[in-house]
Amino acid sequence: MKLTIEVIGMGYIGLPTALLLAEAGHNVYGVDINEEKIGSLQKGNLPFEEKGLKELFSKVKSFGHFSVSSNLKPADVFLIAVPTPQIDHKSDLQYVFSALTKIKEVFKDGGTIIIESTVGPTDCERQIIPEIIKMGKKFRFACCPERAIPGNTLYEMVYNARIIGGHTLEDAVYVRDIYATFIKGEIFTTSSTVASTCKVMENTYRDVNIALANEFARIADEVGFNVWEAISLANKHPRVNILQPGPGVGGHCIPIDPWFFTAISKQTDMILISRKINDNMPQYIVDRVSKLLSKLSLKKPTIGILGYAYKKNVDDFRETPAEEITFLLSKKYKVLINDPFVKNSPRRTIDLDDILNQSDALILVTDHEIYRKIDFTKYPNIKFIFDTRNFFQKNDFNNSPILLYCLGKG
Ligand code: SAJ
């Protein structure tokens, strides 16, 4: 099966998907409204880092059937991978609709439209498909929410199980065969409503369970035990898998997708409380650090934030809890940020050595592996470190006067 496929949205999901489809032999056009991004892709530069992406890009370029443009052309298949943010806790489909408007201009009878962007459980049937019907042409439609994790996107795109939700069963089967040209994991077919619901459920499940871990951490701080040890031992039970506490949840999925449920249903007590717990973690961290700082009697302390990305070893800072922590701390203190991966963030980041030399206290927000290499004996100015990820251990500070505090250790 060799098709002409247009992938709309050259972001964290659209670009790797386009390259995998091109590697599988399809003729692929990548489209994005951001002309700067298109220009830089045309010059051979990737807009973000992701394991194996550079190599795949070079390989696919040598095949000669992947090109990018800011305008749509006619194609057999249109795959939409644009952002679906939430505004006031409701899904905002404006980028999806704007993609559909452009598709309409080049869409031919019998063409296929796939949506990979995360959408609410009822969005396909109530909003997206009616819009496609208005085009007045015969069409196939499927909702195939992406399930890959930043940092291991390419591997997960190929090996994770995939859910294809068709407008009709025939649509699902047709689109399954397209995905089967590059996916090695299992592929399941269902309705578009079930497929979009699965995606929102998956990330809500994670949000709720991270909130539980964060609540355990706060109990540990109040009562005085080591939550990390307790979680690791509780997880020895064959049917228990507690997630890890942290500074809050970031990324473009977990803090957002649960709102797709609250927007359409009132049966969401647990979802709402979990969102609240996770969203309050930055404030909780800042309160704990402020308390520690107040004991130091420094005039205007400088706090160094280690890590601005939303999770370790990636450059992605969408919805990062580091932003809220920075915002809250900046009201009272001078705040400096280091992140070896993040480029073009709205916050200025500085070199690691500079932040270590200039800070009175540090908060480890993102557990980038590179921070293991810090030789803390070189920075006597640092009074304490507040670790939000259980990244450092007491032994790391054996020869240093720096005090180590950690979330969830009492
Ligand atoms: N986090 C914790 N504790 C944990 C795990 C994560 O605090 O035990 C935090 C992370 O630090 C981060 C946030 O949660 O701030 C999210 O990180 P993540 O690695 O759990 O997930 P994402 O957002 O990078 O990717 C998720 C994945 N979904 C699931 O695992 C169910 C991925 O498979 C999805 O494709 C992606 O959302 C998406 O696009 O929806």
GROMACS .gro file of C-alpha atoms and ligand atoms in nm:
model
  450
    1MET     CA    1   0.000   0.000   0.000
    2LYS     CA    2   0.165   0.325  -0.117
    3LEU     CA    3  -0.033   0.643  -0.065
    4THR     CA    4   0.007   1.017  -0.081
    5ILE     CA    5  -0.029   1.135   0.278
    6GLU     CA    6  -0.038   1.493   0.399
    7VAL     CA    7   0.049   1.540   0.765
    8ILE     CA    8  -0.082   1.870   0.903
    9GLY     CA    9   0.118   1.997   1.200
   10MET     CA   10   0.494   1.943   1.207
   11GLY     CA   11   0.519   1.924   1.587
   12TYR     CA   12   0.625   1.663   1.840
   13ILE     CA   13   0.380   1.409   1.695
   14GLY     CA   14   0.318   1.516   1.333
   15LEU     CA   15   0.683   1.529   1.228
   16PRO     CA   16   0.790   1.187   1.362
   17THR     CA   17   0.468   1.031   1.225
   18ALA     CA   18   0.531   1.188   0.882
   19LEU     CA   19   0.889   1.057   0.877
   20LEU     CA   20   0.781   0.705   0.978
   21LEU     CA   21   0.515   0.704   0.704
   22ALA     CA   22   0.772   0.822   0.450
   23GLU     CA   23   1.019   0.558   0.569
   24ALA     CA   24   0.742   0.301   0.510
   25GLY     CA   25   0.732   0.410   0.145
   26HIS     CA   26   0.440   0.653   0.130
   27ASN     CA   27   0.473   0.989  -0.043
   28VAL     CA   28   0.447   1.231   0.248
   29TYR     CA   29   0.396   1.607   0.260
   30GLY     CA   30   0.443   1.781   0.590
   31VAL     CA   31   0.244   2.101   0.635
   32ASP     CA   32   0.266   2.368   0.904
   33ILE     CA   33   0.134   2.722   0.935
   34ASN     CA   34   0.465   2.827   1.092
   35GLU     CA   35   0.668   2.938   0.787
   36GLU     CA   36   0.985   2.966   0.995
   37LYS     CA   37   0.954   2.600   1.094
   38ILE     CA   38   0.893   2.498   0.732
   39GLY     CA   39   1.192   2.706   0.616
   40SER     CA   40   1.417   2.547   0.870
   41LEU     CA   41   1.292   2.193   0.788
   42GLN     CA   42   1.356   2.266   0.420
   43LYS     CA   43   1.713   2.354   0.512
   44GLY     CA   44   1.738   2.021   0.694
   45ASN     CA   45   1.709   2.149   1.053
   46LEU     CA   46   1.477   1.984   1.304
   47PRO     CA   47   1.265   2.215   1.524
   48PHE     CA   48   1.318   2.003   1.839
   49GLU     CA   49   1.531   1.719   1.969
   50GLU     CA   50   1.403   1.365   1.997
   51LYS     CA   51   1.589   1.036   2.021
   52GLY     CA   52   1.665   0.897   1.672
   53LEU     CA   53   1.478   1.174   1.487
   54LYS     CA   54   1.784   1.327   1.322
   55GLU     CA   55   1.894   0.990   1.184
   56LEU     CA   56   1.542   0.911   1.057
   57PHE     CA   57   1.516   1.255   0.896
   58SER     CA   58   1.845   1.204   0.707
   59LYS     CA   59   1.740   0.855   0.598
   60VAL     CA   60   1.399   0.969   0.474
   61LYS     CA   61   1.547   1.271   0.292
   62SER     CA   62   1.771   1.036   0.096
   63PHE     CA   63   1.461   0.839  -0.018
   64GLY     CA   64   1.323   1.162  -0.166
   65HIS     CA   65   0.956   1.112  -0.081
   66PHE     CA   66   0.916   1.353   0.210
   67SER     CA   67   0.875   1.726   0.152
   68VAL     CA   68   0.736   2.013   0.358
   69SER     CA   69   0.532   2.318   0.270
   70SER     CA   70   0.304   2.576   0.427
   71ASN     CA   71   0.029   2.501   0.171
   72LEU     CA   72  -0.188   2.195   0.134
   73LYS     CA   73  -0.191   1.985  -0.185
   74PRO     CA   74  -0.437   1.716  -0.289
   75ALA     CA   75  -0.362   1.382  -0.121
   76ASP     CA   76  -0.519   1.041  -0.056
   77VAL     CA   77  -0.498   1.084   0.320
   78PHE     CA   78  -0.492   1.392   0.545
   79LEU     CA   79  -0.355   1.329   0.892
   80ILE     CA   80  -0.422   1.608   1.141
   81ALA     CA   81  -0.168   1.643   1.424
   82VAL     CA   82  -0.228   1.999   1.544
   83PRO     CA   83  -0.250   2.115   1.906
   84THR     CA   84  -0.584   2.088   2.086
   85PRO     CA   85  -0.538   2.314   2.386
   86GLN     CA   86  -0.800   2.384   2.648
   87ILE     CA   87  -0.941   2.725   2.721
   88ASP     CA   88  -1.128   2.768   3.049
   89HIS     CA   89  -1.109   2.392   3.094
   90LYS     CA   90  -1.290   2.321   2.764
   91SER     CA   91  -1.133   2.168   2.454
   92ASP     CA   92  -1.041   2.425   2.195
   93LEU     CA   93  -1.067   2.273   1.847
   94GLN     CA   94  -0.983   2.591   1.654
   95TYR     CA   95  -0.664   2.442   1.500
   96VAL     CA   96  -0.851   2.126   1.399
   97PHE     CA   97  -1.124   2.331   1.230
   98SER     CA   98  -0.873   2.553   1.059
   99ALA     CA   99  -0.698   2.238   0.925
  100LEU     CA  100  -1.037   2.108   0.802
  101THR     CA  101  -1.106   2.437   0.624
  102LYS     CA  102  -0.779   2.404   0.434
  103ILE     CA  103  -0.835   2.035   0.363
  104LYS     CA  104  -1.175   2.122   0.213
  105GLU     CA  105  -1.004   2.324  -0.064
  106VAL     CA  106  -0.808   2.023  -0.194
  107PHE     CA  107  -1.021   1.728  -0.076
  108LYS     CA  108  -1.127   1.476  -0.342
  109ASP     CA  109  -1.420   1.236  -0.333
  110GLY     CA  110  -1.329   0.920  -0.139
  111GLY     CA  111  -1.039   1.079   0.050
  112THR     CA  112  -0.947   0.994   0.408
  113ILE     CA  113  -0.914   1.222   0.710
  114ILE     CA  114  -0.739   1.101   1.024
  115ILE     CA  115  -0.719   1.292   1.349
  116GLU     CA  116  -0.425   1.215   1.580
  117SER     CA  117  -0.468   1.525   1.797
  118THR     CA  118  -0.624   1.452   2.135
  119VAL     CA  119  -0.993   1.542   2.127
  120GLY     CA  120  -1.275   1.507   2.377
  121PRO     CA  121  -1.483   1.187   2.387
  122THR     CA  122  -1.775   1.339   2.195
  123ASP     CA  123  -1.582   1.579   1.969
  124CYS     CA  124  -1.552   1.349   1.664
  125GLU     CA  125  -1.921   1.259   1.640
  126ARG     CA  126  -2.064   1.593   1.748
  127GLN     CA  127  -1.823   1.843   1.593
  128ILE     CA  128  -1.555   1.707   1.360
  129ILE     CA  129  -1.750   1.455   1.147
  130PRO     CA  130  -2.045   1.698   1.091
  131GLU     CA  131  -1.789   1.948   0.960
  132ILE     CA  132  -1.648   1.690   0.719
  133ILE     CA  133  -1.999   1.592   0.605
  134LYS     CA  134  -2.054   1.957   0.511
  135MET     CA  135  -1.778   1.920   0.247
  136GLY     CA  136  -2.037   1.721   0.050
  137LYS     CA  137  -1.791   1.451  -0.063
  138LYS     CA  138  -1.756   1.080   0.006
  139PHE     CA  139  -1.499   1.039   0.283
  140ARG     CA  140  -1.336   0.801   0.530
  141PHE     CA  141  -1.264   0.921   0.884
  142ALA     CA  142  -1.075   0.780   1.177
  143CYS     CA  143  -0.958   0.905   1.512
  144CYS     CA  144  -0.617   0.754   1.601
  145PRO     CA  145  -0.491   0.935   1.909
  146GLU     CA  146  -0.114   0.934   1.942
  147ARG     CA  147   0.024   0.748   2.243
  148ALA     CA  148   0.397   0.816   2.226
  149ILE     CA  149   0.597   0.966   2.507
  150PRO     CA  150   0.841   1.254   2.449
  151GLY     CA  151   1.193   1.122   2.491
  152ASN     CA  152   1.104   0.784   2.338
  153THR     CA  153   0.858   0.896   2.071
  154LEU     CA  154   0.983   0.701   1.772
  155TYR     CA  155   1.011   0.370   1.954
  156GLU     CA  156   0.666   0.409   2.110
  157MET     CA  157   0.509   0.515   1.780
  158VAL     CA  158   0.624   0.191   1.624
  159TYR     CA  159   0.586  -0.055   1.912
  160ASN     CA  160   0.295   0.070   2.129
  161ALA     CA  161  -0.049  -0.080   2.078
  162ARG     CA  162  -0.265   0.155   1.875
  163ILE     CA  163  -0.639   0.224   1.874
  164ILE     CA  164  -0.809   0.322   1.550
  165GLY     CA  165  -1.159   0.460   1.589
  166GLY     CA  166  -1.345   0.475   1.258
  167HIS     CA  167  -1.656   0.669   1.163
  168THR     CA  168  -1.761   0.331   1.025
  169LEU     CA  169  -1.599  -0.009   1.077
  170GLU     CA  170  -1.482  -0.004   0.712
  171ASP     CA  171  -1.309   0.330   0.776
  172ALA     CA  172  -1.132   0.185   1.081
  173VAL     CA  173  -1.014  -0.119   0.886
  174TYR     CA  174  -0.886   0.094   0.595
  175VAL     CA  175  -0.694   0.325   0.829
  176ARG     CA  176  -0.564   0.029   1.032
  177ASP     CA  177  -0.398  -0.098   0.714
  178ILE     CA  178  -0.226   0.239   0.664
  179TYR     CA  179  -0.089   0.236   1.020
  180ALA     CA  180   0.015  -0.127   0.980
  181THR     CA  181   0.269  -0.012   0.721
  182PHE     CA  182   0.487   0.129   1.004
  183ILE     CA  183   0.346   0.000   1.335
  184LYS     CA  184   0.477  -0.324   1.484
  185GLY     CA  185   0.257  -0.310   1.797
  186GLU     CA  186  -0.100  -0.446   1.807
  187ILE     CA  187  -0.367  -0.238   1.634
  188PHE     CA  188  -0.725  -0.241   1.759
  189THR     CA  189  -1.027  -0.104   1.575
  190THR     CA  190  -1.328   0.058   1.737
  191SER     CA  191  -1.553   0.363   1.707
  192SER     CA  192  -1.414   0.717   1.703
  193THR     CA  193  -1.590   0.788   2.035
  194VAL     CA  194  -1.424   0.495   2.212
  195ALA     CA  195  -1.083   0.574   2.058
  196SER     CA  196  -1.090   0.938   2.171
  197THR     CA  197  -1.223   0.837   2.513
  198CYS     CA  198  -0.940   0.584   2.562
  199LYS     CA  199  -0.683   0.855   2.505
  200VAL     CA  200  -0.840   1.092   2.755
  201MET     CA  201  -0.884   0.806   3.005
  202GLU     CA  202  -0.518   0.705   2.977
  203ASN     CA  203  -0.389   1.047   3.069
  204THR     CA  204  -0.659   1.100   3.334
  205TYR     CA  205  -0.558   0.768   3.491
  206ARG     CA  206  -0.202   0.897   3.514
  207ASP     CA  207  -0.305   1.237   3.649
  208VAL     CA  208  -0.520   1.080   3.922
  209ASN     CA  209  -0.248   0.836   4.020
  210ILE     CA  210   0.023   1.102   4.028
  211ALA     CA  211  -0.211   1.309   4.249
  212LEU     CA  212  -0.236   1.014   4.487
  213ALA     CA  213   0.144   0.986   4.498
  214ASN     CA  214   0.165   1.362   4.565
  215GLU     CA  215  -0.089   1.330   4.844
  216PHE     CA  216   0.114   1.048   4.998
  217ALA     CA  217   0.423   1.276   4.980
  218ARG     CA  218   0.241   1.552   5.166
  219ILE     CA  219   0.121   1.306   5.430
  220ALA     CA  220   0.483   1.188   5.465
  221ASP     CA  221   0.601   1.547   5.516
  222GLU     CA  222   0.338   1.604   5.782
  223VAL     CA  223   0.375   1.275   5.964
  224GLY     CA  224   0.747   1.222   5.910
  225PHE     CA  225   0.833   0.921   5.696
  226ASN     CA  226   1.010   0.857   5.367
  227VAL     CA  227   0.740   0.834   5.099
  228TRP     CA  228   0.983   0.718   4.829
  229GLU     CA  229   1.086   0.417   5.033
  230ALA     CA  230   0.724   0.347   5.129
  231ILE     CA  231   0.609   0.363   4.763
  232SER     CA  232   0.889   0.142   4.644
  233LEU     CA  233   0.808  -0.121   4.909
  234ALA     CA  234   0.430  -0.094   4.857
  235ASN     CA  235   0.494  -0.155   4.486
  236LYS     CA  236   0.639  -0.497   4.573
  237HIS     CA  237   0.274  -0.601   4.609
  238PRO     CA  238   0.180  -0.775   4.282
  239ARG     CA  239  -0.129  -0.559   4.228
  240VAL     CA  240   0.002  -0.219   4.339
  241ASN     CA  241   0.182   0.034   4.119
  242ILE     CA  242   0.196   0.374   4.288
  243LEU     CA  243   0.350   0.647   4.072
  244GLN     CA  244   0.612   0.900   4.184
  245PRO     CA  245   0.547   1.230   4.363
  246GLY     CA  246   0.700   1.542   4.211
  247PRO     CA  247   0.671   1.918   4.159
  248GLY     CA  248   0.340   1.882   3.969
  249VAL     CA  249   0.255   1.752   3.624
  250GLY     CA  250   0.356   1.912   3.298
  251GLY     CA  251   0.353   1.832   2.929
  252HIS     CA  252   0.080   1.889   2.679
  253CYS     CA  253  -0.131   1.594   2.784
  254ILE     CA  254  -0.166   1.495   3.145
  255PRO     CA  255  -0.254   1.838   3.293
  256ILE     CA  256  -0.494   1.906   3.004
  257ASP     CA  257  -0.671   1.588   2.896
  258PRO     CA  258  -0.868   1.534   3.221
  259TRP     CA  259  -1.048   1.862   3.147
  260PHE     CA  260  -1.195   1.699   2.835
  261PHE     CA  261  -1.406   1.488   3.076
  262THR     CA  262  -1.501   1.769   3.313
  263ALA     CA  263  -1.620   1.974   3.015
  264ILE     CA  264  -1.883   1.714   2.920
  265SER     CA  265  -1.978   1.544   3.246
  266LYS     CA  266  -2.059   1.625   3.607
  267GLN     CA  267  -1.945   1.280   3.730
  268THR     CA  268  -1.589   1.399   3.777
  269ASP     CA  269  -1.524   1.443   4.152
  270MET     CA  270  -1.203   1.243   4.154
  271ILE     CA  271  -1.075   1.399   3.833
  272LEU     CA  272  -1.130   1.750   3.967
  273ILE     CA  273  -0.966   1.687   4.302
  274SER     CA  274  -0.667   1.525   4.131
  275ARG     CA  275  -0.625   1.824   3.902
  276LYS     CA  276  -0.634   2.049   4.207
  277ILE     CA  277  -0.376   1.844   4.397
  278ASN     CA  278  -0.133   1.834   4.104
  279ASP     CA  279  -0.182   2.202   4.017
  280ASN     CA  280  -0.113   2.297   4.380
  281MET     CA  281   0.220   2.115   4.397
  282PRO     CA  282   0.428   2.417   4.279
  283GLN     CA  283   0.273   2.628   4.559
  284TYR     CA  284   0.344   2.350   4.809
  285ILE     CA  285   0.710   2.331   4.699
  286VAL     CA  286   0.745   2.711   4.716
  287ASP     CA  287   0.592   2.718   5.067
  288ARG     CA  288   0.835   2.455   5.189
  289VAL     CA  289   1.135   2.631   5.034
  290SER     CA  290   1.023   2.970   5.171
  291LYS     CA  291   1.007   2.822   5.520
  292LEU     CA  292   1.361   2.689   5.488
  293LEU     CA  293   1.483   3.023   5.351
  294SER     CA  294   1.326   3.217   5.635
  295LYS     CA  295   1.560   3.035   5.874
  296LEU     CA  296   1.867   3.158   5.686
  297SER     CA  297   1.817   3.531   5.751
  298LEU     CA  298   1.957   3.631   5.411
  299LYS     CA  299   1.856   3.977   5.283
  300LYS     CA  300   1.742   3.885   4.929
  301PRO     CA  301   1.826   3.522   4.867
  302THR     CA  302   1.895   3.394   4.517
  303ILE     CA  303   1.724   3.067   4.432
  304GLY     CA  304   1.852   2.852   4.149
  305ILE     CA  305   1.605   2.630   3.963
  306LEU     CA  306   1.766   2.318   3.821
  307GLY     CA  307   1.554   2.207   3.525
  308TYR     CA  308   1.283   2.395   3.337
  309ALA     CA  309   1.163   2.112   3.108
  310TYR     CA  310   0.850   1.932   3.227
  311LYS     CA  311   1.038   1.606   3.267
  312LYS     CA  312   1.386   1.463   3.255
  313ASN     CA  313   1.620   1.463   2.958
  314VAL     CA  314   1.382   1.641   2.714
  315ASP     CA  315   1.373   1.999   2.586
  316ASP     CA  316   0.992   2.021   2.608
  317PHE     CA  317   0.871   2.282   2.859
  318ARG     CA  318   0.500   2.289   2.773
  319GLU     CA  319   0.292   2.332   3.094
  320THR     CA  320   0.605   2.276   3.301
  321PRO     CA  321   0.555   2.312   3.678
  322ALA     CA  322   0.894   2.490   3.679
  323GLU     CA  323   0.714   2.795   3.535
  324GLU     CA  324   0.467   2.824   3.823
  325ILE     CA  325   0.745   2.761   4.076
  326THR     CA  326   0.952   3.039   3.914
  327PHE     CA  327   0.653   3.274   3.903
  328LEU     CA  328   0.568   3.221   4.270
  329LEU     CA  329   0.928   3.246   4.393
  330SER     CA  330   0.998   3.560   4.188
  331LYS     CA  331   0.748   3.751   4.402
  332LYS     CA  332   0.992   3.730   4.694
  333TYR     CA  333   1.333   3.619   4.569
  334LYS     CA  334   1.579   3.654   4.287
  335VAL     CA  335   1.534   3.342   4.074
  336LEU     CA  336   1.780   3.193   3.826
  337ILE     CA  337   1.710   2.899   3.595
  338ASN     CA  338   1.929   2.639   3.431
  339ASP     CA  339   1.821   2.378   3.182
  340PRO     CA  340   2.078   2.219   2.953
  341PHE     CA  341   1.809   2.103   2.708
  342VAL     CA  342   1.561   2.390   2.688
  343LYS     CA  343   1.606   2.650   2.417
  344ASN     CA  344   1.378   2.946   2.335
  345SER     CA  345   1.190   2.943   2.664
  346PRO     CA  346   1.015   3.265   2.770
  347ARG     CA  347   1.237   3.258   3.081
  348ARG     CA  348   1.608   3.335   3.053
  349THR     CA  349   1.819   3.031   3.136
  350ILE     CA  350   2.184   3.052   3.240
  351ASP     CA  351   2.484   2.817   3.243
  352LEU     CA  352   2.504   2.549   3.506
  353ASP     CA  353   2.829   2.677   3.655
  354ASP     CA  354   2.687   3.032   3.679
  355ILE     CA  355   2.371   2.923   3.858
  356LEU     CA  356   2.569   2.707   4.100
  357ASN     CA  357   2.805   2.996   4.177
  358GLN     CA  358   2.529   3.254   4.224
  359SER     CA  359   2.260   3.065   4.421
  360ASP     CA  360   2.203   3.058   4.795
  361ALA     CA  361   1.968   2.764   4.756
  362LEU     CA  362   1.870   2.528   4.475
  363ILE     CA  363   1.547   2.354   4.382
  364LEU     CA  364   1.582   2.044   4.168
  365VAL     CA  365   1.265   2.061   3.957
  366THR     CA  366   1.364   1.839   3.663
  367ASP     CA  367   1.576   1.531   3.717
  368HIS     CA  368   1.800   1.566   3.409
  369GLU     CA  369   2.067   1.296   3.430
  370ILE     CA  370   2.339   1.556   3.364
  371TYR     CA  371   2.287   1.702   3.715
  372ARG     CA  372   2.442   1.387   3.862
  373LYS     CA  373   2.780   1.515   3.747
  374ILE     CA  374   2.771   1.832   3.963
  375ASP     CA  375   3.062   1.853   4.208
  376PHE     CA  376   2.890   2.035   4.495
  377THR     CA  377   3.213   2.075   4.694
  378LYS     CA  378   3.299   2.361   4.451
  379TYR     CA  379   3.001   2.575   4.561
  380PRO     CA  380   3.019   2.668   4.931
  381ASN     CA  381   2.770   2.952   4.863
  382ILE     CA  382   2.484   2.698   4.834
  383LYS     CA  383   2.315   2.653   5.174
  384PHE     CA  384   2.062   2.389   5.081
  385ILE     CA  385   1.902   2.196   4.799
  386PHE     CA  386   1.534   2.115   4.785
  387ASP     CA  387   1.491   1.804   4.574
  388THR     CA  388   1.140   1.753   4.433
  389ARG     CA  389   1.222   1.419   4.266
  390ASN     CA  390   1.429   1.215   4.514
  391PHE     CA  391   1.715   1.257   4.267
  392PHE     CA  392   2.002   1.329   4.505
  393GLN     CA  393   2.097   1.108   4.799
  394LYS     CA  394   2.259   1.208   5.130
  395ASN     CA  395   2.585   1.037   5.016
  396ASP     CA  396   2.618   1.288   4.731
  397PHE     CA  397   2.683   1.555   4.996
  398ASN     CA  398   2.918   1.367   5.229
  399ASN     CA  399   3.202   1.615   5.180
  400SER     CA  400   2.989   1.925   5.155
  401PRO     CA  401   2.812   2.147   5.409
  402ILE     CA  402   2.508   2.173   5.177
  403LEU     CA  403   2.188   2.051   5.342
  404LEU     CA  404   1.966   1.823   5.136
  405TYR     CA  405   1.588   1.839   5.175
  406CYS     CA  406   1.350   1.631   4.970
  407LEU     CA  407   0.977   1.634   4.900
  408GLY     CA  408   0.805   1.356   5.092
  409LYS     CA  409   1.081   1.282   5.339
  410GLY     CA  410   0.932   1.457   5.639
  411SAJ     N1  411   0.507   1.259   3.657
  411SAJ     C1  412   0.508   1.251   3.796
  411SAJ     N2  413   0.511   1.129   3.854
  411SAJ     C2  414   0.515   1.015   3.781
  411SAJ     C3  415   0.514   1.022   3.641
  411SAJ     C4  416   0.509   1.147   3.581
  411SAJ     O1  417   0.505   1.353   3.865
  411SAJ     O2  418   0.520   0.907   3.842
  411SAJ     C5  419   0.501   1.389   3.591
  411SAJ     C6  420   0.619   1.416   3.498
  411SAJ     O3  421   0.726   1.471   3.568
  411SAJ     C7  422   0.557   1.512   3.398
  411SAJ     C8  423   0.414   1.466   3.387
  411SAJ     O4  424   0.389   1.388   3.503
  411SAJ     O5  425   0.560   1.644   3.448
  411SAJ     C9  426   0.383   1.388   3.264
  411SAJ     O6  427   0.486   1.300   3.231
  411SAJ     P1  428   0.465   1.154   3.174
  411SAJ     O7  429   0.598   1.100   3.141
  411SAJ     O8  430   0.385   1.073   3.269
  411SAJ     O9  431   0.373   1.171   3.047
  411SAJ     P2  432   0.379   1.263   2.913
  411SAJ    O10  433   0.288   1.380   2.931
  411SAJ    O11  434   0.517   1.292   2.869
  411SAJ    O12  435   0.312   1.163   2.808
  411SAJ    C10  436   0.181   1.115   2.832
  411SAJ    C11  437   0.183   0.963   2.811
  411SAJ     N3  438   0.059   0.906   2.860
  411SAJ    C12  439   0.058   0.801   2.941
  411SAJ    O13  440   0.158   0.746   2.984
  411SAJ    C13  441  -0.077   0.750   2.978
  411SAJ    C14  442   0.205   0.934   2.664
  411SAJ    O14  443   0.194   0.796   2.639
  411SAJ    C15  444   0.101   1.010   2.579
  411SAJ    O15  445   0.123   0.990   2.441
  411SAJ    C16  446   0.115   1.156   2.608
  411SAJ    O16  447   0.089   1.177   2.747
  411SAJ    C17  448   0.011   1.228   2.524
  411SAJ    O17  449   0.049   1.282   2.418
  411SAJ    O18  450  -0.107   1.225   2.557
   0.00000   0.00000   0.00000
